[in-house]
């Protein structure tokens, strides 16, 4: 079966708009948000949501501070913060600790974060919800979009994406340098850090 082209599907969604909708955009960090926001800000009124209970230690506050710094530098974008909720992440991935990076544990983590995003988008009256996760070449855009699509509720629709397409990931590196942003070299959870340290 051929994989769906989620970048094309997003383009079709955007081209079909006849108004400026409200978008709740889950963001994992400032660098990943750069190219995504550049691509979306001309079409949506955007609120960036920082909900990442997978990120441990001082890394969490560091990434949140960088994201807020970037949003303030850009201007015109709202910011929403959730409680860290680290216990929610550990409960969700219990028994999956030894899974390889990109496996079942990561899928549970994606689903946890997108469930919260979908819920808040519905309660907040947003037209769409989405995530910056698909900008990473290490993240499975097919799986992320399938999760997002399954979580649509009420009038809030999932905005398809594969932000790494059209050189999105390379653009995020360029913009991160331009804005002087801290770029991490692992996803954020203790398990991904252990994988990095064991290489």
PDB file of C-alpha atoms in Angstrom:
ATOM      1  CA  UNK A   1       0.000   0.000   0.000  1.00  0.00           C
ATOM      2  CA  UNK A   2       1.354   3.428  -0.936  1.00  0.00           C
ATOM      3  CA  UNK A   3       2.067   5.846   1.898  1.00  0.00           C
ATOM      4  CA  UNK A   4      -0.033   8.985   1.946  1.00  0.00           C
ATOM      5  CA  UNK A   5       1.575  12.282   1.012  1.00  0.00           C
ATOM      6  CA  UNK A   6       0.695  14.296   4.105  1.00  0.00           C
ATOM      7  CA  UNK A   7       2.454  17.413   2.890  1.00  0.00           C
ATOM      8  CA  UNK A   8       0.194  17.411  -0.177  1.00  0.00           C
ATOM      9  CA  UNK A   9      -2.868  16.787   1.992  1.00  0.00           C
ATOM     10  CA  UNK A  10      -1.959  19.764   4.184  1.00  0.00           C
ATOM     11  CA  UNK A  11      -1.516  21.947   1.112  1.00  0.00           C
ATOM     12  CA  UNK A  12      -4.964  20.906  -0.093  1.00  0.00           C
ATOM     13  CA  UNK A  13      -6.473  21.726   3.314  1.00  0.00           C
ATOM     14  CA  UNK A  14      -4.841  25.162   3.307  1.00  0.00           C
ATOM     15  CA  UNK A  15      -5.809  25.901  -0.307  1.00  0.00           C
ATOM     16  CA  UNK A  16      -9.420  25.040   0.555  1.00  0.00           C
ATOM     17  CA  UNK A  17      -9.651  27.647   3.315  1.00  0.00           C
ATOM     18  CA  UNK A  18     -11.967  30.596   2.773  1.00  0.00           C
ATOM     19  CA  UNK A  19     -11.319  32.143   6.203  1.00  0.00           C
ATOM     20  CA  UNK A  20      -8.432  32.427   8.693  1.00  0.00           C
ATOM     21  CA  UNK A  21      -8.939  29.558  11.150  1.00  0.00           C
ATOM     22  CA  UNK A  22      -7.608  29.114  14.668  1.00  0.00           C
ATOM     23  CA  UNK A  23      -4.873  26.490  14.998  1.00  0.00           C
ATOM     24  CA  UNK A  24      -3.539  24.897  18.174  1.00  0.00           C
ATOM     25  CA  UNK A  25      -0.035  23.729  17.304  1.00  0.00           C
ATOM     26  CA  UNK A  26       1.692  21.296  19.630  1.00  0.00           C
ATOM     27  CA  UNK A  27       5.403  22.149  19.707  1.00  0.00           C
ATOM     28  CA  UNK A  28       8.156  19.955  21.107  1.00  0.00           C
ATOM     29  CA  UNK A  29      10.872  22.637  21.043  1.00  0.00           C
ATOM     30  CA  UNK A  30      11.846  25.972  19.522  1.00  0.00           C
ATOM     31  CA  UNK A  31      14.038  24.634  16.674  1.00  0.00           C
ATOM     32  CA  UNK A  32      11.320  22.301  15.401  1.00  0.00           C
ATOM     33  CA  UNK A  33       8.754  25.085  15.562  1.00  0.00           C
ATOM     34  CA  UNK A  34      10.699  27.512  13.363  1.00  0.00           C
ATOM     35  CA  UNK A  35      10.078  26.117   9.885  1.00  0.00           C
ATOM     36  CA  UNK A  36       6.591  24.898  10.821  1.00  0.00           C
ATOM     37  CA  UNK A  37       5.460  28.332  11.969  1.00  0.00           C
ATOM     38  CA  UNK A  38       6.992  29.930   8.897  1.00  0.00           C
ATOM     39  CA  UNK A  39       4.895  27.618   6.733  1.00  0.00           C
ATOM     40  CA  UNK A  40       1.648  28.108   8.674  1.00  0.00           C
ATOM     41  CA  UNK A  41       1.548  31.651  10.019  1.00  0.00           C
ATOM     42  CA  UNK A  42       0.249  33.181   6.805  1.00  0.00           C
ATOM     43  CA  UNK A  43      -2.860  30.986   6.911  1.00  0.00           C
ATOM     44  CA  UNK A  44      -3.829  30.537  10.583  1.00  0.00           C
ATOM     45  CA  UNK A  45      -4.174  32.361  13.876  1.00  0.00           C
ATOM     46  CA  UNK A  46      -1.773  30.175  15.824  1.00  0.00           C
ATOM     47  CA  UNK A  47      -1.445  29.271  19.465  1.00  0.00           C
ATOM     48  CA  UNK A  48       1.638  27.221  20.272  1.00  0.00           C
ATOM     49  CA  UNK A  49       1.079  24.562  22.922  1.00  0.00           C
ATOM     50  CA  UNK A  50       3.992  23.298  25.011  1.00  0.00           C
ATOM     51  CA  UNK A  51       2.912  19.945  26.397  1.00  0.00           C
ATOM     52  CA  UNK A  52       5.840  17.553  26.607  1.00  0.00           C
ATOM     53  CA  UNK A  53       5.724  15.394  29.758  1.00  0.00           C
ATOM     54  CA  UNK A  54       8.331  13.105  28.195  1.00  0.00           C
ATOM     55  CA  UNK A  55      11.096  15.685  28.602  1.00  0.00           C
ATOM     56  CA  UNK A  56      13.060  15.159  31.797  1.00  0.00           C
ATOM     57  CA  UNK A  57      15.208  17.144  34.203  1.00  0.00           C
ATOM     58  CA  UNK A  58      16.390  20.670  33.472  1.00  0.00           C
ATOM     59  CA  UNK A  59      15.932  19.993  29.768  1.00  0.00           C
ATOM     60  CA  UNK A  60      12.202  20.639  30.093  1.00  0.00           C
ATOM     61  CA  UNK A  61      12.582  24.203  31.406  1.00  0.00           C
ATOM     62  CA  UNK A  62      15.389  24.908  28.957  1.00  0.00           C
ATOM     63  CA  UNK A  63      13.301  23.917  25.947  1.00  0.00           C
ATOM     64  CA  UNK A  64      10.247  25.791  27.170  1.00  0.00           C
ATOM     65  CA  UNK A  65      12.280  28.949  27.750  1.00  0.00           C
ATOM     66  CA  UNK A  66      13.776  28.713  24.244  1.00  0.00           C
ATOM     67  CA  UNK A  67      10.353  28.290  22.688  1.00  0.00           C
ATOM     68  CA  UNK A  68       8.982  31.311  24.558  1.00  0.00           C
ATOM     69  CA  UNK A  69      12.059  33.334  23.517  1.00  0.00           C
ATOM     70  CA  UNK A  70      11.518  32.428  19.864  1.00  0.00           C
ATOM     71  CA  UNK A  71       7.794  33.222  19.937  1.00  0.00           C
ATOM     72  CA  UNK A  72       8.504  36.594  21.532  1.00  0.00           C
ATOM     73  CA  UNK A  73      11.122  37.356  18.871  1.00  0.00           C
ATOM     74  CA  UNK A  74       8.696  36.471  16.072  1.00  0.00           C
ATOM     75  CA  UNK A  75       5.618  38.145  17.498  1.00  0.00           C
ATOM     76  CA  UNK A  76       2.006  37.565  16.456  1.00  0.00           C
ATOM     77  CA  UNK A  77       1.792  34.049  17.912  1.00  0.00           C
ATOM     78  CA  UNK A  78       0.153  33.026  21.171  1.00  0.00           C
ATOM     79  CA  UNK A  79       1.643  30.616  23.701  1.00  0.00           C
ATOM     80  CA  UNK A  80      -0.123  28.065  25.912  1.00  0.00           C
ATOM     81  CA  UNK A  81       1.631  26.010  28.561  1.00  0.00           C
ATOM     82  CA  UNK A  82       0.517  22.792  30.251  1.00  0.00           C
ATOM     83  CA  UNK A  83       1.713  21.416  33.539  1.00  0.00           C
ATOM     84  CA  UNK A  84       4.683  19.166  32.953  1.00  0.00           C
ATOM     85  CA  UNK A  85       2.795  15.946  33.832  1.00  0.00           C
ATOM     86  CA  UNK A  86       5.896  13.733  33.856  1.00  0.00           C
ATOM     87  CA  UNK A  87       4.010  11.044  35.777  1.00  0.00           C
ATOM     88  CA  UNK A  88       1.528  10.778  32.874  1.00  0.00           C
ATOM     89  CA  UNK A  89       4.376   9.916  30.523  1.00  0.00           C
ATOM     90  CA  UNK A  90       5.908   7.283  32.799  1.00  0.00           C
ATOM     91  CA  UNK A  91       2.526   5.674  33.415  1.00  0.00           C
ATOM     92  CA  UNK A  92       1.829   5.599  29.677  1.00  0.00           C
ATOM     93  CA  UNK A  93       5.106   3.908  28.711  1.00  0.00           C
ATOM     94  CA  UNK A  94       5.382   1.517  31.660  1.00  0.00           C
ATOM     95  CA  UNK A  95       6.566  -1.842  30.369  1.00  0.00           C
ATOM     96  CA  UNK A  96       7.975  -0.270  27.193  1.00  0.00           C
ATOM     97  CA  UNK A  97      11.150   1.153  28.704  1.00  0.00           C
ATOM     98  CA  UNK A  98      13.452  -1.200  26.768  1.00  0.00           C
ATOM     99  CA  UNK A  99      11.805  -0.568  23.382  1.00  0.00           C
ATOM    100  CA  UNK A 100      14.029   0.812  20.639  1.00  0.00           C
ATOM    101  CA  UNK A 101      13.852   4.491  19.794  1.00  0.00           C
ATOM    102  CA  UNK A 102      11.024   4.995  17.297  1.00  0.00           C
ATOM    103  CA  UNK A 103       9.106   1.929  18.490  1.00  0.00           C
ATOM    104  CA  UNK A 104       5.965   1.361  20.544  1.00  0.00           C
ATOM    105  CA  UNK A 105       7.135   3.582  23.411  1.00  0.00           C
ATOM    106  CA  UNK A 106       7.473   6.544  21.057  1.00  0.00           C
ATOM    107  CA  UNK A 107       4.037   5.904  19.542  1.00  0.00           C
ATOM    108  CA  UNK A 108       2.503   5.966  23.025  1.00  0.00           C
ATOM    109  CA  UNK A 109       4.303   9.234  23.710  1.00  0.00           C
ATOM    110  CA  UNK A 110       3.033  10.788  20.471  1.00  0.00           C
ATOM    111  CA  UNK A 111      -0.494   9.679  21.275  1.00  0.00           C
ATOM    112  CA  UNK A 112      -0.329  11.056  24.820  1.00  0.00           C
ATOM    113  CA  UNK A 113       0.721  14.495  23.626  1.00  0.00           C
ATOM    114  CA  UNK A 114      -1.724  14.609  20.737  1.00  0.00           C
ATOM    115  CA  UNK A 115      -4.627  13.479  22.940  1.00  0.00           C
ATOM    116  CA  UNK A 116      -4.027  16.507  25.169  1.00  0.00           C
ATOM    117  CA  UNK A 117      -3.687  18.790  22.171  1.00  0.00           C
ATOM    118  CA  UNK A 118      -6.927  17.518  20.611  1.00  0.00           C
ATOM    119  CA  UNK A 119      -8.794  17.882  23.898  1.00  0.00           C
ATOM    120  CA  UNK A 120      -7.594  21.449  24.484  1.00  0.00           C
ATOM    121  CA  UNK A 121      -8.277  22.389  20.871  1.00  0.00           C
ATOM    122  CA  UNK A 122     -11.850  21.126  21.134  1.00  0.00           C
ATOM    123  CA  UNK A 123     -12.462  22.866  24.464  1.00  0.00           C
ATOM    124  CA  UNK A 124     -10.860  26.070  23.207  1.00  0.00           C
ATOM    125  CA  UNK A 125     -12.929  26.269  20.036  1.00  0.00           C
ATOM    126  CA  UNK A 126     -10.009  25.835  17.664  1.00  0.00           C
ATOM    127  CA  UNK A 127     -10.699  24.927  14.064  1.00  0.00           C
ATOM    128  CA  UNK A 128      -7.577  22.774  13.697  1.00  0.00           C
ATOM    129  CA  UNK A 129      -4.882  21.103  15.754  1.00  0.00           C
ATOM    130  CA  UNK A 130      -1.460  19.888  14.608  1.00  0.00           C
ATOM    131  CA  UNK A 131       2.072  19.118  15.778  1.00  0.00           C
ATOM    132  CA  UNK A 132       5.609  20.078  14.809  1.00  0.00           C
ATOM    133  CA  UNK A 133       6.812  16.499  15.406  1.00  0.00           C
ATOM    134  CA  UNK A 134       6.716  15.644  11.698  1.00  0.00           C
ATOM    135  CA  UNK A 135       9.565  18.060  10.914  1.00  0.00           C
ATOM    136  CA  UNK A 136      12.060  15.584  12.344  1.00  0.00           C
ATOM    137  CA  UNK A 137      13.529  12.994   9.955  1.00  0.00           C
ATOM    138  CA  UNK A 138      13.571  10.617  12.941  1.00  0.00           C
ATOM    139  CA  UNK A 139       9.802  10.788  13.498  1.00  0.00           C
ATOM    140  CA  UNK A 140       7.283   8.645  11.592  1.00  0.00           C
ATOM    141  CA  UNK A 141       4.954  11.091   9.853  1.00  0.00           C
ATOM    142  CA  UNK A 142       2.629   8.277   8.763  1.00  0.00           C
ATOM    143  CA  UNK A 143       2.104   7.145  12.358  1.00  0.00           C
ATOM    144  CA  UNK A 144       1.770  10.677  13.737  1.00  0.00           C
ATOM    145  CA  UNK A 145      -0.843  11.656  11.156  1.00  0.00           C
ATOM    146  CA  UNK A 146      -2.803   8.450  11.737  1.00  0.00           C
ATOM    147  CA  UNK A 147      -2.907   9.239  15.465  1.00  0.00           C
ATOM    148  CA  UNK A 148      -3.922  12.851  14.876  1.00  0.00           C
ATOM    149  CA  UNK A 149      -6.632  11.890  12.409  1.00  0.00           C
ATOM    150  CA  UNK A 150      -8.098   9.406  14.917  1.00  0.00           C
ATOM    151  CA  UNK A 151      -8.328  12.119  17.591  1.00  0.00           C
ATOM    152  CA  UNK A 152     -10.459  14.623  15.657  1.00  0.00           C
ATOM    153  CA  UNK A 153     -13.494  15.625  17.681  1.00  0.00           C
ATOM    154  CA  UNK A 154     -16.373  18.026  17.401  1.00  0.00           C
ATOM    155  CA  UNK A 155     -15.649  20.775  14.894  1.00  0.00           C
ATOM    156  CA  UNK A 156     -11.879  20.596  15.425  1.00  0.00           C
ATOM    157  CA  UNK A 157     -10.021  18.993  12.531  1.00  0.00           C
ATOM    158  CA  UNK A 158      -6.557  17.492  12.326  1.00  0.00           C
ATOM    159  CA  UNK A 159      -4.185  19.454  10.093  1.00  0.00           C
ATOM    160  CA  UNK A 160      -2.124  16.924   8.178  1.00  0.00           C
ATOM    161  CA  UNK A 161       1.599  17.535   7.914  1.00  0.00           C
ATOM    162  CA  UNK A 162       4.969  16.221   6.969  1.00  0.00           C
ATOM    163  CA  UNK A 163       6.963  19.345   7.715  1.00  0.00           C
ATOM    164  CA  UNK A 164      10.283  17.723   6.802  1.00  0.00           C
ATOM    165  CA  UNK A 165       9.140  17.789   3.158  1.00  0.00           C
ATOM    166  CA  UNK A 166      10.203  20.715   0.964  1.00  0.00           C
ATOM    167  CA  UNK A 167      13.439  20.950   2.972  1.00  0.00           C
ATOM    168  CA  UNK A 168      11.548  21.745   6.169  1.00  0.00           C
ATOM    169  CA  UNK A 169      14.096  20.121   8.443  1.00  0.00           C
ATOM    170  CA  UNK A 170      17.019  21.903   6.758  1.00  0.00           C
ATOM    171  CA  UNK A 171      15.090  25.175   7.010  1.00  0.00           C
ATOM    172  CA  UNK A 172      14.576  24.587  10.741  1.00  0.00           C
ATOM    173  CA  UNK A 173      18.351  24.260  11.190  1.00  0.00           C
ATOM    174  CA  UNK A 174      18.930  27.473   9.245  1.00  0.00           C
ATOM    175  CA  UNK A 175      16.299  29.417  11.184  1.00  0.00           C
ATOM    176  CA  UNK A 176      17.559  28.087  14.509  1.00  0.00           C
ATOM    177  CA  UNK A 177      20.997  29.466  13.699  1.00  0.00           C
ATOM    178  CA  UNK A 178      19.523  32.787  12.596  1.00  0.00           C
ATOM    179  CA  UNK A 179      17.623  33.150  15.888  1.00  0.00           C
ATOM    180  CA  UNK A 180      20.458  31.770  18.032  1.00  0.00           C
ATOM    181  CA  UNK A 181      18.335  28.927  19.400  1.00  0.00           C
ATOM    182  CA  UNK A 182      19.556  26.054  21.521  1.00  0.00           C
ATOM    183  CA  UNK A 183      19.307  22.802  19.528  1.00  0.00           C
ATOM    184  CA  UNK A 184      19.127  19.550  21.464  1.00  0.00           C
ATOM    185  CA  UNK A 185      20.493  16.274  20.092  1.00  0.00           C
ATOM    186  CA  UNK A 186      17.908  13.866  21.531  1.00  0.00           C
ATOM    187  CA  UNK A 187      14.111  13.742  21.775  1.00  0.00           C
ATOM    188  CA  UNK A 188      13.958  14.621  25.454  1.00  0.00           C
ATOM    189  CA  UNK A 189      12.961  11.522  27.375  1.00  0.00           C
ATOM    190  CA  UNK A 190      15.358   9.669  29.648  1.00  0.00           C
ATOM    191  CA  UNK A 191      15.271   6.640  27.363  1.00  0.00           C
ATOM    192  CA  UNK A 192      16.349   8.564  24.269  1.00  0.00           C
ATOM    193  CA  UNK A 193      19.118  10.174  26.304  1.00  0.00           C
ATOM    194  CA  UNK A 194      20.330   6.760  27.422  1.00  0.00           C
ATOM    195  CA  UNK A 195      20.328   5.614  23.796  1.00  0.00           C
ATOM    196  CA  UNK A 196      22.464   8.624  22.872  1.00  0.00           C
ATOM    197  CA  UNK A 197      24.875   8.053  25.747  1.00  0.00           C
ATOM    198  CA  UNK A 198      25.268   4.366  24.872  1.00  0.00           C
ATOM    199  CA  UNK A 199      26.289   5.044  21.260  1.00  0.00           C
TER     200      UNK A 199
END
